[in-house]
Coordinates of C-alpha atoms and ligand atoms in Angstrom, one line a residue:
X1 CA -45.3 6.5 -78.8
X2 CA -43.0 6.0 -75.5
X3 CA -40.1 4.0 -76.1
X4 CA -36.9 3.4 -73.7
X5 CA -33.8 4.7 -75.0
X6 CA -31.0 2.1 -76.1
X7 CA -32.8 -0.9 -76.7
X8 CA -32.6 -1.0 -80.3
X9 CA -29.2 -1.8 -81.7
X10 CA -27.9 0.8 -84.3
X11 CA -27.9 -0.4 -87.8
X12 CA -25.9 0.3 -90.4
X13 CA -27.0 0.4 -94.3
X14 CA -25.0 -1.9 -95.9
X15 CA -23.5 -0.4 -98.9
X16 CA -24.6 -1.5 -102.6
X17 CA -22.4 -4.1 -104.7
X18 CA -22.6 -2.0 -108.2
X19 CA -22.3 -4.3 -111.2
X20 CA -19.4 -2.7 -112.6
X21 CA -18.2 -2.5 -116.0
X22 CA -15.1 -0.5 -118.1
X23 CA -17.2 2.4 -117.9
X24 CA -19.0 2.6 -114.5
X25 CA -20.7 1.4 -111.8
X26 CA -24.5 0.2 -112.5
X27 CA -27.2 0.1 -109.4
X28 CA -30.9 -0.8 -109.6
X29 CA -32.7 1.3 -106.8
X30 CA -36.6 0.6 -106.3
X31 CA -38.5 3.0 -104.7
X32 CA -41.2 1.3 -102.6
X33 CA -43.2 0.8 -99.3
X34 CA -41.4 -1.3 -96.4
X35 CA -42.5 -1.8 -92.7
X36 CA -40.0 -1.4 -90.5
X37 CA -39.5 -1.2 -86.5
X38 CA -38.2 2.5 -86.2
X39 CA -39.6 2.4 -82.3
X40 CA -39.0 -1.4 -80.8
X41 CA -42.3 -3.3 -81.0
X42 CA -43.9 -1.1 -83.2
X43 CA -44.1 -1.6 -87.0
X44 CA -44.2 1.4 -89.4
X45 CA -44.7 2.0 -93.1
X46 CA -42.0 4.5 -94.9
X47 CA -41.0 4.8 -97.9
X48 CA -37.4 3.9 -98.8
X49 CA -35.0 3.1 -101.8
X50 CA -34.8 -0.8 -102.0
X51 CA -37.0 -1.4 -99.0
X52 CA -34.0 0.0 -96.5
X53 CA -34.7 3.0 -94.2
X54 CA -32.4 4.9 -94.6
X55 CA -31.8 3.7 -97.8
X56 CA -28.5 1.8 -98.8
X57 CA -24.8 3.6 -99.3
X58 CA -23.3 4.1 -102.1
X59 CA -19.5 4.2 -102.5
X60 CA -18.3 6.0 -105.1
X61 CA -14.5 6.2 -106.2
X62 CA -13.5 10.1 -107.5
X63 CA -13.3 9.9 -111.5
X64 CA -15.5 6.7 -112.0
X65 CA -18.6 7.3 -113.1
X66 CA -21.9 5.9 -111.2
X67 CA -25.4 4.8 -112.8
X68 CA -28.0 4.1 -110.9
X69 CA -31.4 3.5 -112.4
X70 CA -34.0 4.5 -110.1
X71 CA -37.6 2.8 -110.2
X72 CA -40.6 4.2 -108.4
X73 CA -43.0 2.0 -107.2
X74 CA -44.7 4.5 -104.7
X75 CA -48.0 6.4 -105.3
X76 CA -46.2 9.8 -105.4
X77 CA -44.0 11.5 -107.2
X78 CA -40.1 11.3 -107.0
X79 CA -36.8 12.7 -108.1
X80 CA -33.7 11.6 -107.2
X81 CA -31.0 14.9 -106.0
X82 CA -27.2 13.9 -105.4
X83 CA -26.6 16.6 -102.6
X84 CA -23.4 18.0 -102.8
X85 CA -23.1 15.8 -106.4
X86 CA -21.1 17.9 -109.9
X87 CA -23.8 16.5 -112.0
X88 CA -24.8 18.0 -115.3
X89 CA -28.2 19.2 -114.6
X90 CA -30.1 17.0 -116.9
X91 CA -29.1 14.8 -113.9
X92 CA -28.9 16.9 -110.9
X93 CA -32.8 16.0 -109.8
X94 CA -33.9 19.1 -110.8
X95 CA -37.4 19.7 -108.8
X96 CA -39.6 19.3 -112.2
X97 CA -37.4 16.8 -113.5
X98 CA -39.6 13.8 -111.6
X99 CA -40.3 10.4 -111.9
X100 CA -44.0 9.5 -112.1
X101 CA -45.1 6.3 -110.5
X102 CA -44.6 3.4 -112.2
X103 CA -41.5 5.1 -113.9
X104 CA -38.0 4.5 -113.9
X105 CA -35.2 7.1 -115.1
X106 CA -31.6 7.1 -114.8
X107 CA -28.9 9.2 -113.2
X108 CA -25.3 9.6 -114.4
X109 CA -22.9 10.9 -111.7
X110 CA -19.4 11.9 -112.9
X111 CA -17.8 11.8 -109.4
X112 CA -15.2 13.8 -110.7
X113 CA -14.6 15.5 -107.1
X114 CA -13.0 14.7 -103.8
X115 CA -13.8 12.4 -101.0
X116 CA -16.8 13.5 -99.4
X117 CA -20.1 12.6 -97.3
X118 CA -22.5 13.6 -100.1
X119 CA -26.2 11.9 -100.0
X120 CA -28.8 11.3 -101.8
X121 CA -32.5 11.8 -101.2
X122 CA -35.8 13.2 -102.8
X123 CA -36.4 16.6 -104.4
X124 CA -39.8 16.4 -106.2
X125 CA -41.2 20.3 -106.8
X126 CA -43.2 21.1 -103.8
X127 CA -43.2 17.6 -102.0
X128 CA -39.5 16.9 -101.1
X129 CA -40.2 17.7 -97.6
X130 CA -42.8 15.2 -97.1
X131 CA -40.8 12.4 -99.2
X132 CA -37.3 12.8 -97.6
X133 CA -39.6 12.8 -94.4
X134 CA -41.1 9.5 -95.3
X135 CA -37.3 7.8 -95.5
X136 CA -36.2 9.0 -99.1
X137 CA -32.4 9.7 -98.3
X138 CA -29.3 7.8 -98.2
X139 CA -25.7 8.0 -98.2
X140 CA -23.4 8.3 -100.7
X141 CA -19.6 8.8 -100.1
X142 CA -17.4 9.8 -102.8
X143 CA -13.7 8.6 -102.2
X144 CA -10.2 9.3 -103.4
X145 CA -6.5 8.2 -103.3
X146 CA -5.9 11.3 -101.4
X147 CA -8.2 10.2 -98.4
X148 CA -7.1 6.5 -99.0
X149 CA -3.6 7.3 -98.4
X150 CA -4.7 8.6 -95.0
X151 CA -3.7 6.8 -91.8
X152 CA -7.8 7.3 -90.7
X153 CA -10.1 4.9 -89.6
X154 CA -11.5 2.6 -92.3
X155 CA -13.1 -0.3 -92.9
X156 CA -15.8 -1.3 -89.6
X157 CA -14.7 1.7 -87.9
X158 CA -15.5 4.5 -90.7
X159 CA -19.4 4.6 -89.9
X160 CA -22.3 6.7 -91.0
X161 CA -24.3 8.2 -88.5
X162 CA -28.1 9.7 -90.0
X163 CA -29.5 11.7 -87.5
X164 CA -33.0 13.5 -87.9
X165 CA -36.2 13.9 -85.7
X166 CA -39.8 12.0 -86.2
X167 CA -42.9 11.3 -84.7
X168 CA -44.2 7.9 -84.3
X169 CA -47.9 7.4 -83.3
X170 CA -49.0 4.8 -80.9
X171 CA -49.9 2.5 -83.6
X172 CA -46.5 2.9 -85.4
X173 CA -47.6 5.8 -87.8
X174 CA -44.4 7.6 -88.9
X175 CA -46.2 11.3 -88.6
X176 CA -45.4 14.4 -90.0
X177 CA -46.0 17.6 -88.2
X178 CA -43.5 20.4 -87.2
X179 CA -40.4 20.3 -85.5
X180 CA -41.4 21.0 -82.3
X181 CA -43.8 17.9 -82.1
X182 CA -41.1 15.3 -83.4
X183 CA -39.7 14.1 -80.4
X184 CA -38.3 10.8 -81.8
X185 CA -34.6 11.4 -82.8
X186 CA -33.5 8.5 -85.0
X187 CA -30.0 7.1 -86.1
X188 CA -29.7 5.1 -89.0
X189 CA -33.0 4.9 -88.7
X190 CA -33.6 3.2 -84.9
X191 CA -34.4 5.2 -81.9
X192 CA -32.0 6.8 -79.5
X193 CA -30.2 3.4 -80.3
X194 CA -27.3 2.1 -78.7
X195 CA -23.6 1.1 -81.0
X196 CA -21.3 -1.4 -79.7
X197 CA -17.8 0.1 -80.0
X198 CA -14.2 -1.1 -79.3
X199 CA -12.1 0.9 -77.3
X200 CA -10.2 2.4 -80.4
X201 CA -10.7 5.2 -82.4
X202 CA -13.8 5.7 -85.0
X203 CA -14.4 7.8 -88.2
X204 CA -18.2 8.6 -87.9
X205 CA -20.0 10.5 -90.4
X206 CA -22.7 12.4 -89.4
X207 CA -25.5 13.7 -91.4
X208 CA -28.2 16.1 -90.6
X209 CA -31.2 14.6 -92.7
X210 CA -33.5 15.9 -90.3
X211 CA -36.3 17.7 -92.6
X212 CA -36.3 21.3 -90.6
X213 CA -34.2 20.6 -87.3
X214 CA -30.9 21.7 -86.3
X215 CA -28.6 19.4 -83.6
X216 CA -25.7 20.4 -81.3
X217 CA -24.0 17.1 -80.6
X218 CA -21.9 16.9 -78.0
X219 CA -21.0 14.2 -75.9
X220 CA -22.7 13.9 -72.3
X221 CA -19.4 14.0 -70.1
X222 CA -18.3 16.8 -72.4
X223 CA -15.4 15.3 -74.0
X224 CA -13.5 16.6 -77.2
X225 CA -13.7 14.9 -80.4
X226 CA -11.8 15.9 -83.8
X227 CA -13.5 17.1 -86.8
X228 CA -11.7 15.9 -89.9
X229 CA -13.8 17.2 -92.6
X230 CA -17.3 19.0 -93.5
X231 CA -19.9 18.8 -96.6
X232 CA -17.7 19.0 -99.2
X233 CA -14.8 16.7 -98.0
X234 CA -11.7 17.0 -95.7
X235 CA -10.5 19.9 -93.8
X236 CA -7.2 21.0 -94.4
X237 CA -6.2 20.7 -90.4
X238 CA -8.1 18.9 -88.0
X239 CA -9.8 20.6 -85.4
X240 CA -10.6 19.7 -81.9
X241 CA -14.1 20.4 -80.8
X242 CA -16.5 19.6 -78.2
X243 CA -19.6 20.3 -79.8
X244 CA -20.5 20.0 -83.6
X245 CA -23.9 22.6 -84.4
X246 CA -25.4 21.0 -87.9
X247 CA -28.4 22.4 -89.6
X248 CA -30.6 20.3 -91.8
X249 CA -28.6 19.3 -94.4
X250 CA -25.3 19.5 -93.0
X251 CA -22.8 17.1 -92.1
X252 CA -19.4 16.8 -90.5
X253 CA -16.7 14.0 -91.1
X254 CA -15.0 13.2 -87.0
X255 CA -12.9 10.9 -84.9
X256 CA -13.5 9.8 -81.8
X257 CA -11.4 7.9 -79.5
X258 CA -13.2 5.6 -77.7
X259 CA -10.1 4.5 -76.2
X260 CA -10.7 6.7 -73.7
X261 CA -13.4 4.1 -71.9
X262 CA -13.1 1.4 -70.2
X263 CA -14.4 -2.0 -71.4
X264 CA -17.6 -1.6 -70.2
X265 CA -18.2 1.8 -70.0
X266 CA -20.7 4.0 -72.1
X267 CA -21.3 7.3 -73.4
X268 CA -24.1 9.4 -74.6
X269 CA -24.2 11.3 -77.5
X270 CA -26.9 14.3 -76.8
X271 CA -28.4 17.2 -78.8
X272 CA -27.7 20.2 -76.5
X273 CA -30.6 22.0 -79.1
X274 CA -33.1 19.7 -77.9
X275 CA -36.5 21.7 -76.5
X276 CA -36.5 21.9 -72.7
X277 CA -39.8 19.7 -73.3
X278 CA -37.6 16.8 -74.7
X279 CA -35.6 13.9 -74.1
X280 CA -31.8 15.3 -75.5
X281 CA -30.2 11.5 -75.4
X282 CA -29.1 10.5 -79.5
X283 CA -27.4 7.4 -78.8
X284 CA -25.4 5.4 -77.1
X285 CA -21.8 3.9 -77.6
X286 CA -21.3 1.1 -75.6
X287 CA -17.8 0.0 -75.4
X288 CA -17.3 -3.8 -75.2
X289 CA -13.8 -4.8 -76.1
X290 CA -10.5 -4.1 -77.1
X291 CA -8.8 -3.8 -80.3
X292 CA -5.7 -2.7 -82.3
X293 CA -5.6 0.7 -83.3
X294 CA -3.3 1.8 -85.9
X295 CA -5.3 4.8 -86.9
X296 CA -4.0 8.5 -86.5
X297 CA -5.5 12.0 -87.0
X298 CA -3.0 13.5 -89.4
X299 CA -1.7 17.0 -89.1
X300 CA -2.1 17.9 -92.6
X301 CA -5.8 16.4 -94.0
X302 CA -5.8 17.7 -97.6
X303 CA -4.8 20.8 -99.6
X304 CA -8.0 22.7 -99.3
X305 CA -7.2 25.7 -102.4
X306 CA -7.8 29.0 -101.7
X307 CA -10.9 30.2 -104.5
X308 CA -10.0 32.9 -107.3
X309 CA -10.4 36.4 -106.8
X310 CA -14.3 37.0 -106.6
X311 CA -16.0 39.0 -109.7
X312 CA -19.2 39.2 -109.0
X313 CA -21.1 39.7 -105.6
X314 CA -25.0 39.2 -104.8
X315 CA -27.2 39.5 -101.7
X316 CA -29.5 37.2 -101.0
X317 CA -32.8 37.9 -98.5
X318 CA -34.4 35.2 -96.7
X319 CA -37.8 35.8 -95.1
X320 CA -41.4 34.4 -94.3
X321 CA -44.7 36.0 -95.4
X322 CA -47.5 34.3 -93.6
X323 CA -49.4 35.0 -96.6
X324 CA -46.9 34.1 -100.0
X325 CA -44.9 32.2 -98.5
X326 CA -40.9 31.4 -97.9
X327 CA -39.0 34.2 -99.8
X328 CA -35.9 34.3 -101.2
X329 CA -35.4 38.3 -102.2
X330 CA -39.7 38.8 -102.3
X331 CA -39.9 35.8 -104.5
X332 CA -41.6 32.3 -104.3
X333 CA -39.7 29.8 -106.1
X334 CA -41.3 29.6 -110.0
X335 CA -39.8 26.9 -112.2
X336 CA -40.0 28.8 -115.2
X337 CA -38.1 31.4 -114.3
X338 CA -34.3 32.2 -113.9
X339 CA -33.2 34.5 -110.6
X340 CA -29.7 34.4 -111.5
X341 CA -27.3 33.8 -114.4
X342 CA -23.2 33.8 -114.1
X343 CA -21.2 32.5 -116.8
X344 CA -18.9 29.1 -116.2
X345 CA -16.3 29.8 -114.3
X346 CA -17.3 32.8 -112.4
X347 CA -16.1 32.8 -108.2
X348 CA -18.7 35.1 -106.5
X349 CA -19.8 36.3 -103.2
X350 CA -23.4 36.2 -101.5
X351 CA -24.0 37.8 -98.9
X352 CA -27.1 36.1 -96.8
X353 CA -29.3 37.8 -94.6
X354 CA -31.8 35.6 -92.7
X355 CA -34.5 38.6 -92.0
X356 CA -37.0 37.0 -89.8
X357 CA -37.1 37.7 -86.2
X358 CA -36.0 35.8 -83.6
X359 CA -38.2 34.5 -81.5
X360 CA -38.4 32.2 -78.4
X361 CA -38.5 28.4 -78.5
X362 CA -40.3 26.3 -80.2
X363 CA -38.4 28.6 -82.8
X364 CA -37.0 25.8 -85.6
X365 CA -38.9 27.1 -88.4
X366 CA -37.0 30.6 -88.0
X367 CA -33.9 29.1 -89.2
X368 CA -32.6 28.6 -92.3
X369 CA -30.5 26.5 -93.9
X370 CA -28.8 27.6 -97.5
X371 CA -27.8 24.9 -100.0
X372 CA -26.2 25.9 -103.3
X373 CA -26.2 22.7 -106.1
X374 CA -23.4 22.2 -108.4
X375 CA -21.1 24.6 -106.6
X376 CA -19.5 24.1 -102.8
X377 CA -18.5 27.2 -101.6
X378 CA -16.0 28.9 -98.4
X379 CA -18.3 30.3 -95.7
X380 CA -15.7 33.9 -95.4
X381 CA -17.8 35.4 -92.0
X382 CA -20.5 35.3 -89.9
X383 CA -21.8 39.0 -89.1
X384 CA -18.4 40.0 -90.1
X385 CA -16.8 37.0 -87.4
X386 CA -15.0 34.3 -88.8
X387 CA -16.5 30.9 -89.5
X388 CA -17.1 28.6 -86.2
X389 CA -14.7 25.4 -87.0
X390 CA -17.5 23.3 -88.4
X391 CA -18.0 25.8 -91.3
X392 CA -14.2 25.6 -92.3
X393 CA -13.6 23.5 -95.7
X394 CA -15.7 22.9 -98.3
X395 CA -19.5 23.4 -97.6
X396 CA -22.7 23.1 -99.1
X397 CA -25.1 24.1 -96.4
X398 CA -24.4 26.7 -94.0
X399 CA -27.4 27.8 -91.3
X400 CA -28.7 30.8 -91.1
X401 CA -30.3 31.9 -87.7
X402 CA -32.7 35.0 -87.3
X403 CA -30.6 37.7 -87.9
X404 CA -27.6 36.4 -89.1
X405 CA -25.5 37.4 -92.2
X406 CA -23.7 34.7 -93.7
X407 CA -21.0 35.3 -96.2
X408 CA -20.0 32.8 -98.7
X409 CA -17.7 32.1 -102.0
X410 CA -18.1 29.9 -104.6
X411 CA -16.8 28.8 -108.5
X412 CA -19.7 27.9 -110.8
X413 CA -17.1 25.5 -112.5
X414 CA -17.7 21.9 -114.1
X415 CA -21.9 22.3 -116.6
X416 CA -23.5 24.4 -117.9
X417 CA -27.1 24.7 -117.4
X418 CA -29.9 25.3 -114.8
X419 CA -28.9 24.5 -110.9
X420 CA -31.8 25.6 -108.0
X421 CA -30.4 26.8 -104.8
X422 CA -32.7 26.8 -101.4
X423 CA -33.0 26.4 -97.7
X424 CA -32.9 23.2 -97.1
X425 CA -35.4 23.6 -94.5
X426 CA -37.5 21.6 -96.6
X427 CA -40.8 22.9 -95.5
X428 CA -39.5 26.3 -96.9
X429 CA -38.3 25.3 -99.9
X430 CA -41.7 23.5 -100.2
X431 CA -43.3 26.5 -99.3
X432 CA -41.0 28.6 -102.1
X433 CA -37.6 29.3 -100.1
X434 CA -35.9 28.3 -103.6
X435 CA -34.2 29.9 -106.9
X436 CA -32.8 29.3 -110.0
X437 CA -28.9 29.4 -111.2
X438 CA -28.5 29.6 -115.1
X439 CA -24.9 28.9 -115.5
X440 CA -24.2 29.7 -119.6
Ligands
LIG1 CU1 -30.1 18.3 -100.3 CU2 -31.6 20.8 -103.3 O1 -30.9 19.5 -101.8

């Protein structure tokens, strides 16, 4: 479908009253069908968690325990993963652990780490791709004291920004196909929408749930922007940047100060990894008044530790075979069996080789992008180069283009038990781009 850019105002998913009690915070989520107006004037049928698309934020305070019961009332089959979630892995959304339709099962999630943009979306064995296409994914921010105590931006300026790629049909069909024929990019949902901002400064979180796309924001008159913070939480320094490269999965916690405009004025957020084919616009901020601004960037973010001394290294292989499938060392992903096994406690190193060849664009589905559950982990080099300032921090996801070998180090602290690790390229780890953890 055409559609003109920034005529749909950006939403923003309200964020879930829990019910709370001495022990946690209790949600009901419902899995279920919704039409909704992604392109203006168009309706379209997702699927979402309680009817919202992208589906409602959860705040979560660091040592209070959440409980959500989730209910699915679609025709497929779920499971609920809390990405970048500690959760024992009876409750980690394991991809066999799913809920049929018509079911319900709860998740416990300890919180017990620091503030950080995790989310929340689907991970049923072999579908997740298709499901997190179809709108299963949300936000869910962990906070702390430490962050609180932070002169940032809160409250209405602290917004979540869900960025990924669709196509919608001329009769409003939300259509999956490959990367290359997704031309829609979608913010919270809404097309290329437009945000009305004051001329302050804004925390925005931004979250790759694209299914298999990689974005280079940057803004269209080329003006710097801080990064505060990655997957896993705060950065120990901010960093001044004028472009922010995220691969599916990733995320990257920034301040902007839209100070810098005048009442008025506008900016364009663009994807400087759009196809020469496409339309690069994201969004819009349109600033329309002025307002006090007490915020500040801090020098000093958090204390970001330095990891143990590593005991154990591993290599890691990543590859296509037209005719098995999406490898991880010659192997499809099997449920039954366990690739790797470390005892609690253990720091180690893989080293990642994405071993596919390069190739011209259209070229998405030659990345890859590596997510580890139940640990974060350092990113130590890029082909032997340090890590660009987006991979500083704590990370989860780290993308891994043809030819590239990623370094990265990690603690398998906090349960026991078995944890799956992929590219979260969903279409590979559909395809088999995934492997099991036995932590003992
Ligand atoms: Cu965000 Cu195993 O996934």
């Amino acid at each position: 479908a055409e559609s003109t850019p920034f005529t749909a105002v950006m939403p923003i998913p309200p964020v879930l009253a829990p019910a709370r009690d001495s022990r946690c915070d209790r949600y009901d989520i419902t899995m279920r069908t919704a039409r909704v107006e992604i392109i203006p004037g168009l309706l379209s049928t997702v699927n979402t968690y309680n009817g919202l698309f992208p589906g409602p934020t959860i705040v979560a305070q660091r040592g209070r325990a959440v409980r959500i019961r989730q209910t699915n009332e679609l025709s497929v089959l779920t499971g609920v993963h809390l990405h970048g979630g500690k959760v024992p892995a009876a409750h980690d959304g394991h991809p066999t652990d799913t809920i049929a339709p018509g079911a319900s099962r709860v998740y416990d999630y300890p919180n017990n780490q620091s503030a950080a943009p995790l989310w929340y979306h689907d991970h049923a064995h072999m579908i997740e791709g298709d499901n997190v296409y179809s709108g299963l994914s949300g936000a869910y921010l962990v906070t702390d004291q430490q962050e609180q105590s932070l002169p940032l931006p809160h409250g209405r300026y602290d917004v979540p920004l869900q960025i990924r790629d669709a196509r919608v049909l001329s009769d409003g069909t939300l259509y999956y196909t490959r990367a290359q024929d997704r031309p829609h990019v979608l913010v919270n949902g809404k097309e290329r929408p437009r945000f009305e901002v004051a001329a302050r400064r804004y925390r925005l979180r931004i979250f790759n749930t694209s299914v298999d796309r990689p974005f280079d924001l940057r803004f269209a008159d080329g003006s710097e922007f801080v990064l505060i913070g990655t997957d896993g939480g705060l950065l120990s320094e901010p960093v001044r940047v004028q472009s922010l490269l995220l691969g599916a999965g990733e995320r990257a916690d920034v301040v902007v100060d839209f100070a810098r405009y005048a009442v008025g004025g506008s900016v364009v957020l663009v994807n400087a990894a759009a196809l020469a084919t496409e339309n690069a616009d994201v969004m819009r901020f349109d600033v329309v008044c002025t307002a006090s601004d007490s915020s500040k960037v801090p020098g000093k973010l958090a204390a970001v530790p330095p990891l143990p001394k590593a005991t154990v290294e591993r290599n890691f292989v990543l590859a296509q075979d037209w005719t098995r499938g999406a490898l991880i060392n010659g192997n499809v992903y099997d449920p039954n069996r366990v690739d790797v096994q470390t005892r609690l406690g253990t720091t180690e190193i893989w080293t990642i080789t994405n071993a596919d060849p390069a190739g011209p664009p259209p070229n998405f589905h030659l990345n890859h992008s590596f997510h580890t559950h139940l640990a974060d982990f350092r990113v130590l080099d890029r082909n032997g180069k340090p890590p660009a300032p987006t991979e500083l921090g704590c990370k989860d996801v780290v993308r891994i283009p043809p030819g590239d070998t990623v370094r990265i180090a990690m603690t398998w602290s906090g349960y026991t038990g078995r944890f799956v690790f992929h590219c979260h390229q969903l279409p590979h780890s559909e395809w088999g781009q995934m492997a099991t953890i036995e932590v003992v």
